[in-house]
XYZ file of C-alpha atoms in Angstrom:
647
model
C 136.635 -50.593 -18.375
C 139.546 -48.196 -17.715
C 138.819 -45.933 -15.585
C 138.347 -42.060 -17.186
C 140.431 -39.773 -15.640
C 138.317 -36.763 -13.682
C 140.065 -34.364 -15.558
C 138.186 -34.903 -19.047
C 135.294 -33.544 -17.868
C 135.179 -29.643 -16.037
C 132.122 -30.171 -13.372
C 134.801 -32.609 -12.021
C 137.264 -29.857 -10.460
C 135.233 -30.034 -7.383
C 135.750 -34.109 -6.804
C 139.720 -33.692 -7.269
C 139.831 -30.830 -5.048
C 137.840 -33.252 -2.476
C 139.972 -36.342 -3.126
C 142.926 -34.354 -2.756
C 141.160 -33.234 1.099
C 140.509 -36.669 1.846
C 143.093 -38.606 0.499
C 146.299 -40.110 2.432
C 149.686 -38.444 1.909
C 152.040 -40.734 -0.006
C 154.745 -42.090 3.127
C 151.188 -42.820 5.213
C 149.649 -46.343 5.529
C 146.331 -46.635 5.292
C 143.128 -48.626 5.595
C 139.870 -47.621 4.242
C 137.238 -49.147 6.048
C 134.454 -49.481 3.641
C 130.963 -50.899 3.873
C 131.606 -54.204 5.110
C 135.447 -54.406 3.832
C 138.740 -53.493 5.573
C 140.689 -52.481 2.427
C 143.130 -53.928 2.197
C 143.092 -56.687 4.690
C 146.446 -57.032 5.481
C 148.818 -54.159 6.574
C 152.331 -54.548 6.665
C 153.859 -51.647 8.947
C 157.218 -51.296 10.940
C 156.702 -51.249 14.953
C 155.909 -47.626 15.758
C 154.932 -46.588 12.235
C 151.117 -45.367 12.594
C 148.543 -46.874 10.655
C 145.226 -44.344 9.622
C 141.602 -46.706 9.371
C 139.871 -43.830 7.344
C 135.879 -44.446 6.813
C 135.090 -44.423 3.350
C 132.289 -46.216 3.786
C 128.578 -45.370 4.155
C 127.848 -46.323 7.785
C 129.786 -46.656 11.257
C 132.854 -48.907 11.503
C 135.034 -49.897 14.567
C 138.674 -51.447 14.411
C 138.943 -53.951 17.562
C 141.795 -56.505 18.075
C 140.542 -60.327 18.225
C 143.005 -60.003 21.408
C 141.734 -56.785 22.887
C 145.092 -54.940 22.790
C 143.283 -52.023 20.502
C 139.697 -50.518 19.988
C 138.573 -47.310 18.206
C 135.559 -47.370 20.397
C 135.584 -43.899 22.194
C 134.805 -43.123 25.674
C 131.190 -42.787 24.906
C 130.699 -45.746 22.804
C 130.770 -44.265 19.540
C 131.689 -45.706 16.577
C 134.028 -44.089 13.334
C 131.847 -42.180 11.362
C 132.098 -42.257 7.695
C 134.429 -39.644 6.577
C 136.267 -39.523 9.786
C 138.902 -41.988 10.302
C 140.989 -43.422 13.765
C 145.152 -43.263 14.126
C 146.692 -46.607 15.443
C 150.346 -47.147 16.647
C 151.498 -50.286 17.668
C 155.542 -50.821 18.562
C 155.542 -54.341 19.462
C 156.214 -56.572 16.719
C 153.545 -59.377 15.751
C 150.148 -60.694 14.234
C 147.016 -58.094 15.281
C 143.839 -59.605 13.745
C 140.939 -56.904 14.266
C 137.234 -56.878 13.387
C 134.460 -54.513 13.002
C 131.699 -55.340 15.818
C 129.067 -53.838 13.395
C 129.467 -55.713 10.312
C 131.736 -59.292 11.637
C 130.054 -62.507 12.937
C 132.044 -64.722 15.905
C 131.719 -68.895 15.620
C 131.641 -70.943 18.073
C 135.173 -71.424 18.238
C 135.780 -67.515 18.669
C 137.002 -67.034 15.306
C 135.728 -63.828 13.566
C 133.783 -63.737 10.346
C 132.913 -61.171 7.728
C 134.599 -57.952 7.995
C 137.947 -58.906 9.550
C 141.727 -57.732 8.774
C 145.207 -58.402 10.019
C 148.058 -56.330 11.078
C 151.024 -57.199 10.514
C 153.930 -54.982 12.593
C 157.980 -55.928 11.791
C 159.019 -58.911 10.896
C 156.628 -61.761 10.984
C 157.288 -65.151 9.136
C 154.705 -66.294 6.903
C 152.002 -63.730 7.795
C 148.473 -64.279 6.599
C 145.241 -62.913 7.378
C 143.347 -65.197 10.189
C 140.119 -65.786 8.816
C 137.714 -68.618 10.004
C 138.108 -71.862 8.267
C 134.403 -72.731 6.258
C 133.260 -76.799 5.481
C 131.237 -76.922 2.108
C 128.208 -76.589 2.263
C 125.831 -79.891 2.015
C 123.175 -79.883 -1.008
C 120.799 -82.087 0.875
C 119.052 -81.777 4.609
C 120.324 -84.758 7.190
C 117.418 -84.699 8.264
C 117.941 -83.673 11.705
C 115.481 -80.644 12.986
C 116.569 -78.170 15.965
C 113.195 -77.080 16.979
C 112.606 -73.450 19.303
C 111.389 -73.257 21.606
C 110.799 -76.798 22.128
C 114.521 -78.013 21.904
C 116.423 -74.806 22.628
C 115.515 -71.753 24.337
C 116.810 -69.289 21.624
C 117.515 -69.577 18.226
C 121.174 -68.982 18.566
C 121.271 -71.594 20.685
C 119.126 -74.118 17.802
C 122.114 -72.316 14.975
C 124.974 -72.999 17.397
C 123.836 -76.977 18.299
C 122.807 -77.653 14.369
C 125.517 -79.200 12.129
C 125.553 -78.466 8.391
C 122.314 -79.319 6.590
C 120.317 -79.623 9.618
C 116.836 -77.405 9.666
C 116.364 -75.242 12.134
C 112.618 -74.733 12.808
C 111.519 -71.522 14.723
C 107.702 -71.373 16.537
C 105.514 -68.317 16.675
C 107.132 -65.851 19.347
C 108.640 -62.570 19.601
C 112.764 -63.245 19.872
C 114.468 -60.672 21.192
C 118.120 -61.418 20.422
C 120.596 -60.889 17.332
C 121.540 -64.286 15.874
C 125.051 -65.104 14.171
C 125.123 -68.006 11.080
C 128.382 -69.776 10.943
C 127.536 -73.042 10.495
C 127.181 -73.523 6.243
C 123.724 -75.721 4.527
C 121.050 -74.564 7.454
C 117.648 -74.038 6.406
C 115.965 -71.267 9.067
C 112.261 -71.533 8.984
C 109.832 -69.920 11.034
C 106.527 -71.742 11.406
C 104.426 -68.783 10.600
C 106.089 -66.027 8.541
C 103.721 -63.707 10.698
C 103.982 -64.696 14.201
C 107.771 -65.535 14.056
C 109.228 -62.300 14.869
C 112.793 -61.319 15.352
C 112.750 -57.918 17.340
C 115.523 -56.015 17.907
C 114.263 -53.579 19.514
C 115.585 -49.942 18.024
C 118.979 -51.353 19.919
C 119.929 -54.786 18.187
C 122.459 -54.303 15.156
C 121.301 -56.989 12.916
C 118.705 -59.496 13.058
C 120.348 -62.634 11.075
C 123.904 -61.897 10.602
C 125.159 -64.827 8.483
C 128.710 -65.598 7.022
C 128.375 -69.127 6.196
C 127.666 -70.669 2.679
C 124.514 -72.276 1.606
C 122.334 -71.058 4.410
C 118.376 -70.398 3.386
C 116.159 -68.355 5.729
C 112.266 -68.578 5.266
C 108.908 -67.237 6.917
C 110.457 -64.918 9.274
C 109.844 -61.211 10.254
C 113.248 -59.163 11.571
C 111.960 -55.601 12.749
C 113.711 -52.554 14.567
C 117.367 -53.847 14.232
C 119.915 -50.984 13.985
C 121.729 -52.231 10.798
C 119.763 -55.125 8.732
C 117.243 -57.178 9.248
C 118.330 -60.157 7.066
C 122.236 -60.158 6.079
C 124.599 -62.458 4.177
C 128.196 -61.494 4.602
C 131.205 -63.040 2.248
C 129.091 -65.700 1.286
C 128.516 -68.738 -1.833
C 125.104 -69.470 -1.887
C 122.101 -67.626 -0.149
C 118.438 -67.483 0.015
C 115.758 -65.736 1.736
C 112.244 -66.753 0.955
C 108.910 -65.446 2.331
C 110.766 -62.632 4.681
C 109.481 -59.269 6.190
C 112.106 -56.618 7.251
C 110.103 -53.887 8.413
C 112.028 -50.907 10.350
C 115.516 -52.462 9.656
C 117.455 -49.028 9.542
C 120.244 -49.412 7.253
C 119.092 -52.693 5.119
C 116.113 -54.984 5.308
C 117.486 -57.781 3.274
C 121.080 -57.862 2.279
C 124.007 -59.886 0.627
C 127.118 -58.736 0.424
C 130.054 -59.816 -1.236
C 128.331 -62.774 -1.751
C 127.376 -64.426 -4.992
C 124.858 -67.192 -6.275
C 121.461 -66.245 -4.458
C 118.080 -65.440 -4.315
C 115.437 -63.126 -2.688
C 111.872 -64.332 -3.527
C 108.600 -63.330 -1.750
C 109.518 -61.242 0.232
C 108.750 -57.336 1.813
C 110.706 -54.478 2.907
C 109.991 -51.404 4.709
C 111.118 -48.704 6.630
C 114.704 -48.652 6.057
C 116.819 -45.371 5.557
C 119.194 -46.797 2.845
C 117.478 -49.604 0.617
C 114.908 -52.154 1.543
C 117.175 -54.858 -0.567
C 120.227 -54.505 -1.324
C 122.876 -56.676 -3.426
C 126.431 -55.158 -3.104
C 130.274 -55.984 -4.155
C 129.867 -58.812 -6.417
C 131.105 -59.559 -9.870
C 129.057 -61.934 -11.157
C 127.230 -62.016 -8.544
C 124.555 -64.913 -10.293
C 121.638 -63.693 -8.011
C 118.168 -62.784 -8.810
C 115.530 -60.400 -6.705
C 111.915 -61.731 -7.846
C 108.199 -61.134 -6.411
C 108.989 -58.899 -3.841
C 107.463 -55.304 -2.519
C 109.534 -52.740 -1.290
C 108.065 -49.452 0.221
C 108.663 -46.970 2.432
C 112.176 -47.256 2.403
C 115.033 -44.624 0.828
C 116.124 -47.137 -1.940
C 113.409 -49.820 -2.710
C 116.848 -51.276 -4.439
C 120.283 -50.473 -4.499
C 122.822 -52.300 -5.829
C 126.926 -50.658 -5.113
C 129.214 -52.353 -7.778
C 127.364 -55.918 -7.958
C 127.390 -56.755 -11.296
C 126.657 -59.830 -13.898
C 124.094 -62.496 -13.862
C 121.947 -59.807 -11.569
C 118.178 -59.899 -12.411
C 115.529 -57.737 -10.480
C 112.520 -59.162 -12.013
C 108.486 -58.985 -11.628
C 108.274 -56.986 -8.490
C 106.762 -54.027 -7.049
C 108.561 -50.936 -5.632
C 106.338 -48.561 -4.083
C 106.197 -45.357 -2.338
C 110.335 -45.576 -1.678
C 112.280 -41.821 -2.296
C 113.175 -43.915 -5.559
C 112.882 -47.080 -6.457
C 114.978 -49.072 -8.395
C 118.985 -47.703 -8.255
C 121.881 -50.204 -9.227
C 125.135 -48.059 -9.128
C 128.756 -47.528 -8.463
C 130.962 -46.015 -5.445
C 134.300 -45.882 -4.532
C 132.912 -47.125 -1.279
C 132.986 -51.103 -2.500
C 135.217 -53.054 -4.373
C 134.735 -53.974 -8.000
C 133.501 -51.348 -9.695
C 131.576 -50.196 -11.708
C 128.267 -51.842 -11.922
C 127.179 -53.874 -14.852
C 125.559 -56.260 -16.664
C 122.124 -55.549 -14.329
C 118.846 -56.326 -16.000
C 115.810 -55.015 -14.568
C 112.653 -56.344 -16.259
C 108.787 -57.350 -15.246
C 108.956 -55.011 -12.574
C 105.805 -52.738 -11.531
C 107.199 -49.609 -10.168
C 105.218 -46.781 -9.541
C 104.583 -43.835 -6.505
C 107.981 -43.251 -5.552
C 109.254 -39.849 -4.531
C 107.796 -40.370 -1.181
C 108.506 -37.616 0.852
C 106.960 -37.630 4.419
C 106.550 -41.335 5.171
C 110.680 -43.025 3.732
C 113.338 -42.022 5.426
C 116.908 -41.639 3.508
C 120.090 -39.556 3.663
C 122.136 -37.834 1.201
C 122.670 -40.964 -1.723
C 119.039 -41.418 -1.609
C 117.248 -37.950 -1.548
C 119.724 -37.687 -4.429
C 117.516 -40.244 -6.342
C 114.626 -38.747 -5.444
C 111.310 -39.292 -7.577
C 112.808 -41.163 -10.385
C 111.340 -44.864 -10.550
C 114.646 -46.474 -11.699
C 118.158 -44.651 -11.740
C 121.196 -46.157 -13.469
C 124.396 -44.683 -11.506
C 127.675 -44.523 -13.022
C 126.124 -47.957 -14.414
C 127.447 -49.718 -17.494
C 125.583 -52.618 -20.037
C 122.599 -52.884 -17.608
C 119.125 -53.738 -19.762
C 116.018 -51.596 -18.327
C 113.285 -53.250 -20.258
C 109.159 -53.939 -19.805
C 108.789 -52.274 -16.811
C 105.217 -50.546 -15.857
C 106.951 -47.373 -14.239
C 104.251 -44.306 -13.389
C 103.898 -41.505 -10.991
C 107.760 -40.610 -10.485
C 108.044 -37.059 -9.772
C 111.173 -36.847 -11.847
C 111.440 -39.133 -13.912
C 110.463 -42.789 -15.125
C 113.958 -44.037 -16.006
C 117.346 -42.003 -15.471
C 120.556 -42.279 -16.271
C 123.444 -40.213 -15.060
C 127.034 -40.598 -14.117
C 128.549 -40.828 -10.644
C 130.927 -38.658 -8.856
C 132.354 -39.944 -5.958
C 135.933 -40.344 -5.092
C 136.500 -41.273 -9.146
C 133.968 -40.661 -12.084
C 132.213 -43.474 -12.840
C 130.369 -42.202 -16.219
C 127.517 -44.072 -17.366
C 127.122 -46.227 -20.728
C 126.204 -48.571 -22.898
C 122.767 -49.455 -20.973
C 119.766 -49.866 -23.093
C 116.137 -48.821 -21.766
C 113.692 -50.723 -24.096
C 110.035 -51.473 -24.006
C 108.677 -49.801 -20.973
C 105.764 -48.153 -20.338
C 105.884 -44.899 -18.584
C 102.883 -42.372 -17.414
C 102.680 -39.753 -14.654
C 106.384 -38.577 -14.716
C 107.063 -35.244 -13.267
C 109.958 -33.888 -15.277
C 110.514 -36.456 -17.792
C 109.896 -40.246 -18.434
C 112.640 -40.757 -19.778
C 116.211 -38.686 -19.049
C 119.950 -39.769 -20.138
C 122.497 -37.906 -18.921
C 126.225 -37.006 -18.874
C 128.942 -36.174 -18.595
C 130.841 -38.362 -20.404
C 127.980 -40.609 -20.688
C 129.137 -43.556 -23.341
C 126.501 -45.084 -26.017
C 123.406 -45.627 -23.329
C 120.316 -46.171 -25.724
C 116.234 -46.020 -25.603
C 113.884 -48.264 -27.628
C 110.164 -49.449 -28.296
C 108.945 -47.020 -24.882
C 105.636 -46.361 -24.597
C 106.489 -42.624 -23.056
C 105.707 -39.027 -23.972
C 108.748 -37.086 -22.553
C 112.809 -37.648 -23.009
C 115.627 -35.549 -21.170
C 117.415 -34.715 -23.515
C 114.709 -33.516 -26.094
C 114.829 -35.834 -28.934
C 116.324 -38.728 -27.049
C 114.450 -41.072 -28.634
C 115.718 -39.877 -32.535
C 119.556 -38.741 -31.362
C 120.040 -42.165 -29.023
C 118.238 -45.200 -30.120
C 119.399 -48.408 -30.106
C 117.973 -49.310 -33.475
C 119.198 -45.992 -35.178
C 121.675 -43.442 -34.739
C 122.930 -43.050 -30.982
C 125.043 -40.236 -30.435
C 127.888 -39.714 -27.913
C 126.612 -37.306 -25.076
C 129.438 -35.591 -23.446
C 127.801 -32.734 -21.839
C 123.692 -33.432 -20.727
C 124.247 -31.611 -17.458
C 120.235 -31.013 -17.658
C 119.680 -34.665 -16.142
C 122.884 -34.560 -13.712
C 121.740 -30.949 -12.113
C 118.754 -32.500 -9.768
C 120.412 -35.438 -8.257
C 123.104 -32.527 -7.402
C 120.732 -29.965 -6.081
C 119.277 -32.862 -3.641
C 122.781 -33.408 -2.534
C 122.793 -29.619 -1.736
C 119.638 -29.583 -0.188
C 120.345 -32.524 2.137
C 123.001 -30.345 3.102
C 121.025 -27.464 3.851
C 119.029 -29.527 5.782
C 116.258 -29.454 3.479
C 115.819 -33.018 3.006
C 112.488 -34.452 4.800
C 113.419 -36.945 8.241
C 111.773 -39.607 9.749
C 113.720 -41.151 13.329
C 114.225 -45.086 13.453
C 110.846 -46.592 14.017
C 108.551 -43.939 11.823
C 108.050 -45.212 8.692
C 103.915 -46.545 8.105
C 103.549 -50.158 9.223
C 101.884 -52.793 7.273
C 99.199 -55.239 7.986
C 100.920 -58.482 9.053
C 99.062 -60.557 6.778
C 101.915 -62.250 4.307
C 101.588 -65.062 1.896
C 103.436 -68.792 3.786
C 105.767 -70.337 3.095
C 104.111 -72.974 0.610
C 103.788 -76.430 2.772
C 104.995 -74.627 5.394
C 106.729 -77.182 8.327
C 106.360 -79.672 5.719
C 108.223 -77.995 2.950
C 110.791 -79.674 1.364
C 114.119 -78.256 3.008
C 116.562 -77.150 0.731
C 120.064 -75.700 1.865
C 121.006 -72.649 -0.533
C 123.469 -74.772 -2.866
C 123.782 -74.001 -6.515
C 120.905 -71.850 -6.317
C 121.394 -69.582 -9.424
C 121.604 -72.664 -11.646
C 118.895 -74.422 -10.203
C 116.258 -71.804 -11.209
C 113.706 -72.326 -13.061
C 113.768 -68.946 -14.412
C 113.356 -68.167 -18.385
C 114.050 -64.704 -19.333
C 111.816 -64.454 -22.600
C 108.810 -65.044 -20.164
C 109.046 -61.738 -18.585
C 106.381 -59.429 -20.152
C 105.211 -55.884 -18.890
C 102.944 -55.731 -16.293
C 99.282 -54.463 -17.034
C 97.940 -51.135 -15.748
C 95.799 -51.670 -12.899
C 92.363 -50.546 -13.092
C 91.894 -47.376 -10.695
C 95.098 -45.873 -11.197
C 95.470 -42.025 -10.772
C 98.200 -40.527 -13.315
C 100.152 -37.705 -12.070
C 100.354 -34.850 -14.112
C 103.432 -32.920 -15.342
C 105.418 -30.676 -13.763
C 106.215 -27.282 -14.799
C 109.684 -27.109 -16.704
C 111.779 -24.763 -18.628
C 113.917 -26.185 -21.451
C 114.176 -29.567 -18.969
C 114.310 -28.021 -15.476
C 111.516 -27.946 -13.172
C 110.283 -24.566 -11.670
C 109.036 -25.669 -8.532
C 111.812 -28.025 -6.904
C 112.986 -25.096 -4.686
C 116.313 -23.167 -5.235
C 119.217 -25.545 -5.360
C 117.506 -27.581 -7.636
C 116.766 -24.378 -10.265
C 120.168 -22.761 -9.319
C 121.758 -25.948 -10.705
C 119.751 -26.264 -13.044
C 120.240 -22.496 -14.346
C 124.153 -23.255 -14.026
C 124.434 -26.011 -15.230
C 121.533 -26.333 -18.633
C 120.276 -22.971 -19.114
C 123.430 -20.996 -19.611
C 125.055 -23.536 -21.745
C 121.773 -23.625 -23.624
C 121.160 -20.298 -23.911
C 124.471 -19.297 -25.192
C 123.734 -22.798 -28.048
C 120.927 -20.693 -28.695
C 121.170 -17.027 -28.737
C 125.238 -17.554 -29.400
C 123.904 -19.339 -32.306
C 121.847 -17.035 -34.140
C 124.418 -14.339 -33.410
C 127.038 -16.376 -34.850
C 124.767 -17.076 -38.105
C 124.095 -13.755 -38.425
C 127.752 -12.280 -38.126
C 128.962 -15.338 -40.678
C 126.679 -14.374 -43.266
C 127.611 -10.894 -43.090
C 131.080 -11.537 -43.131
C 133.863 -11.655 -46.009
C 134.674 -15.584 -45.436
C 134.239 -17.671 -48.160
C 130.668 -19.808 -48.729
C 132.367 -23.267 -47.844
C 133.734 -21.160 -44.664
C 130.084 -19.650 -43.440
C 129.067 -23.221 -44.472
C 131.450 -25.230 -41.857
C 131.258 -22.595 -39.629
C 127.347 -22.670 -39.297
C 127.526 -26.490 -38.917
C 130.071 -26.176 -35.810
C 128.213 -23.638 -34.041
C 124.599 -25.495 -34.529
C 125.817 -29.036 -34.960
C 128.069 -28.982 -31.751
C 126.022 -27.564 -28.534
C 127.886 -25.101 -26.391
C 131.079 -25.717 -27.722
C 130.801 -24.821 -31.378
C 129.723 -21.197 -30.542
C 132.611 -20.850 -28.284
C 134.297 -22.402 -30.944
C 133.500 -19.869 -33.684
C 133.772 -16.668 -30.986
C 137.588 -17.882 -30.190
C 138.580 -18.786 -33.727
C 137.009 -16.997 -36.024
C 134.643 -14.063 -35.073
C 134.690 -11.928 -37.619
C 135.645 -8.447 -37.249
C 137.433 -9.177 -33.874
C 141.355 -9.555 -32.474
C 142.651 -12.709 -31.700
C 142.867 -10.896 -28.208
C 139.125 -10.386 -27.839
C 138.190 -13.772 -29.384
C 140.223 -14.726 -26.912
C 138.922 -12.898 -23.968
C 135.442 -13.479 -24.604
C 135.604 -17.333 -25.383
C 137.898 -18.425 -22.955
C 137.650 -15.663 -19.953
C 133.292 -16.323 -19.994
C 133.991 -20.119 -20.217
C 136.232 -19.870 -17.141
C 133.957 -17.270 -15.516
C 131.107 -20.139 -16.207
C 132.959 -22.542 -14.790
C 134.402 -20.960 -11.666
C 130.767 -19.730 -11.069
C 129.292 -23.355 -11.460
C 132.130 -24.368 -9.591
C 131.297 -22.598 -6.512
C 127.888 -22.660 -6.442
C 129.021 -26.854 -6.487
C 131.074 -26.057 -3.571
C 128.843 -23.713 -1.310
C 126.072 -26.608 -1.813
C 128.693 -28.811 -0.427
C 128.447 -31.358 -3.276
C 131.943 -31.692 -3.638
């Protein structure tokens, strides 16, 4: 898809003004650092000409030379925060390979791993990027088991002795150390998923931090580690079976730009940004099956990974929101697409006191699956209730580009308990997205299920601001510091009583190799989930024409702004332009095409008809009043955008 330029759309002013703040002038070099991704990886620079690592990421980065000549470390140990950014100058020619600490693992030869770059200063013959050499990884165990504690002390130790294929098999203990996978084919198991406990401790950045291909992890718990719990870096083939991640603060289970895997069985709790996550992957061949996530901001997110992604016959519980594949300009490849979500029970999101989250998730707040600036992505038989906005949303996504939504269909689903509406589409710009066979009461827009169906007539919808206004107004609020907080550590524990590993020491070991194609997995067997007996169903909440009354005032300032104004002028501009038609001198086929454009065409067609062909005015007040209270709209909505510090 090409991408749309901002300009086609007015609520965009805001996001140029902001790129045009944040971006690099045209004679600097520069490096975004985004999550988990030097871009680009290799800088060529004359000696003495400075070189600007901006974070455009979502978490902390750090630029330090594999040599130690350079670190953006300060004095007091702190990191690059995203949106601030770290000047480098270097006037000796040469190679500089750097690395970030947070998000890079080291082998055992001292090569660096994972989120790595190069610098290259003058003239330098045949410079490439130094990146760590990886062997295939074998299909088949050697047979060979590193055993902890009985064989080595720590399981770093067991990783760093093991050769590809071996197993390495972990006894019940609490571990208090950060382990680093480069070694490609290992099998990690832990004895007993409950007693083998990786604990980092509120200190330790991540708990497995693996950038070889083909390694499995099984029947382990990572808790309290600063970044993830369980990560895959850069990666072909990956699989984590029968995990806990509890208290992991940025991501409990997490693959990055890594494609052909699998998490099955698993839970995830207490983490700020998503308890899974899939990012930067096109096609990414990876399913997420039979897994709970609750408590966390996201229960999934998914930045630009996209084809061959299932999220399948799960539960997402009590998360700000639960399900929420989208796009940034903070990851390569996107925009997100080709995501199905199907089988999945989803229901009691919108927690508020006991999740923690930030800005991107309190901006998904209470919907039970949000489709961001996400394109062909199937939402179907899903048993979604109790969101306290709404069941199933779709909007577009401004970030440092517009990434409008489209083409997704949202079939089959049942949906009860949703606060605002169970099902809301929503612009701008948003292209051909489509709703189906839904077993739900409520649609955002009205009508959504007659104006864009997928078996009927699906119209374009260019403006729907009604859906786009809350995930705004949360932006606003987190801002305002409105936004509920829980520190590193809060979030409710659960009862450490997990399903095995089936055949647990004795399972057959299995290195992650070819995994995608190696499922059995059959889409046409996924069916909706049946309503549990017991279940409570929220009511309603109080709206007018789509906006709820009682979200506080950012979210019914926006609202206002952006849906009642344009529909109050669609309405009351309406009759009034009826009524001055039909009074008028035009002729019948006139007053006929006139009436059509301001009724058939929301907004626009009144304004329309006032600046073209009012009857009884001058061109100059047509004029005036058309085009001076459009811009005095806009430059209203504009600034309220801006005071909220959306954009």
């Amino acid at each position: 898809m090409q991408r749309l330029r901002r300009t086609r759309a007015l609520v965009l002013l805001g996001a140029l003004l902001a790129a045009a703040c944040n971006g690099a002038s045209a004679d600097e070099v520069e490096v975004r650092m985004l999550d988990n991704t030097y871009a680009p990886a290799v800088v060529e620079v004359d000696p003495g000409e400075p070189v600007r690592f901006r974070n455009a990421g979502r978490v902390p980065h750090n630029v330090i030379a594999d040599d130690g000549s350079f670190l953006s470390v300060d004095e007091s140990g702190e990191n690059t925060e995203p949106g601030d950014d770290w000047t480098l100058t270097i006037d000796e020619p040469g190679l500089y390979a750097y690395y970030c600490s947070l998000h890079a693992t080291q082998d055992e030869e001292g090569s660096w791993q994972g989120m790595v770059g190069t610098l290259v200063v003058g003239d330098v013959a045949d410079p490439v990027a130094v990146a760590a050499d990886q062997s295939d990884a074998p299909a088949e165990w050697t047979g060979e088991t590193r055993r902890v504690p009985e064989d080595h002390p720590t399981i770093q130790n067991a990783v760093d002795a093991a050769d590809p294929g071996d197993l390495v098999l972990i006894g019940p203990g609490v571990y208090k150390e950060a382990v680093s996978v480069t070694t490609p084919g290992l099998v990690i198991r832990g004895t007993d998923r409950n007693e083998v406990i990786l604990d980092g401790e509120l200190t330790r950045e991540n708990g497995f931090a693996v950038t070889a291909d083909g390694v499995a992890i099984e029947n382990i718990t990572a808790r309290g580690y600063t970044v993830n719990g369980f990560f895959w870096n850069g990666v072909t083939g990956y699989r984590g079976s029968y995990l806990t991640a509890i208290d992991d603060w940025v991501y409990g289970i997490y693959a990055f730009d890594s494609v052909d895997g699998l998490f099955e069985h698993s839970y995830a709790s207490g983490s700020w940004d998503a308890g899974y996550y899939i990012g930067q992957c096109d096609p990414c061949n990876a399913v997420v099956t039979d897994v709970v996530a609750e408590f966390n901001g996201l229960g999934y997110s998914g930045t630009n990974a996209s084809g061959n992604i299932w999220i399948v016959n799960s539960e997402w519980r009590h998360n700000v929101a639960g399900i929420v594949p989208n796009t940034l300009d903070s990851e390569l490849l996107p925009p997100a697409n080709n995501v199905v979500i199907a089988g999945n029970w989803i229901h009691d999101n919108g927690e508020v006191d006991r999740a923690p989250n930030r800005t991107a998730e309190w901006s998904a707040y209470g919907n039970g699956v949000v489709l961001a600036g996400v394109r062909d992505a199937v939402v179907r038989n899903n048993l979604i209730v109790n969101s306290p906005t709404s069941g199933v949303q779709v909007v577009s996504m401004i970030d440092e580009q517009f990434w409008p939504s489209g083409g997704n269909e949202i079939r089959d689903n049942v949906i009860r308990g949703s606060g605002r509406s169970d099902l809301a589409l929503g612009g701008p710009l948003e292209e051909g997205s489509c709703i189906a066979g839904n077993d739900a009461d409520t649609t955002l827009p009205f009508l959504a299920g007659t104006l864009h169906s997928c078996d009927g007539i699906n119209l374009p919808l260019w403006y729907g601001l009604a859906t786009a206004s809350d995930p705004l107004a949360r932006i606003a609020q987190v801002n305002a510091g409105q936004n509920p907080q829980l520190e590193h550590g809060e979030a409710p524990k659960p009862e450490m009583d997990f399903a095995q590993l089936p055949g647990g020491v004795d399972a057959p070991v299995v290195p992650a190799v070819d995994v995608f194609a190696s499922l059995d997995f059959d889409p046409d067997t996924i069916v909706t989930p049946a309503m549990p007996d017991g279940i409570d169903i929220a009511e309603g909440r109080t709206t007018l024409f789509g906006i709820p009354l009682d979200g506080g005032f950012w979210p019914v300032l926006y609202g206002a702004l952006l849906w009642w104004i344009p529909v109050l002028v669609w309405l009351l501009g309406g009759l009034w332009a009826l009524a001055r038609l039909w009074r008028g001198e035009k002729a019948a086929w006139q007053k006929a095409g006139w009436s059509l454009v301001a009724i058939g065409w929301p907004t626009v067609g009144v304004i329309a008809y006032t600046g073209l062909a009012a009857d009884g005015w001058s061109w100059r007040r047509r004029l005036l009043v058309a085009v001076g209270g459009t811009l005095v709209w806009l430059l209203v909505a504009v600034g309220a955008l801006l005071i909220g510090g959306v954009v």
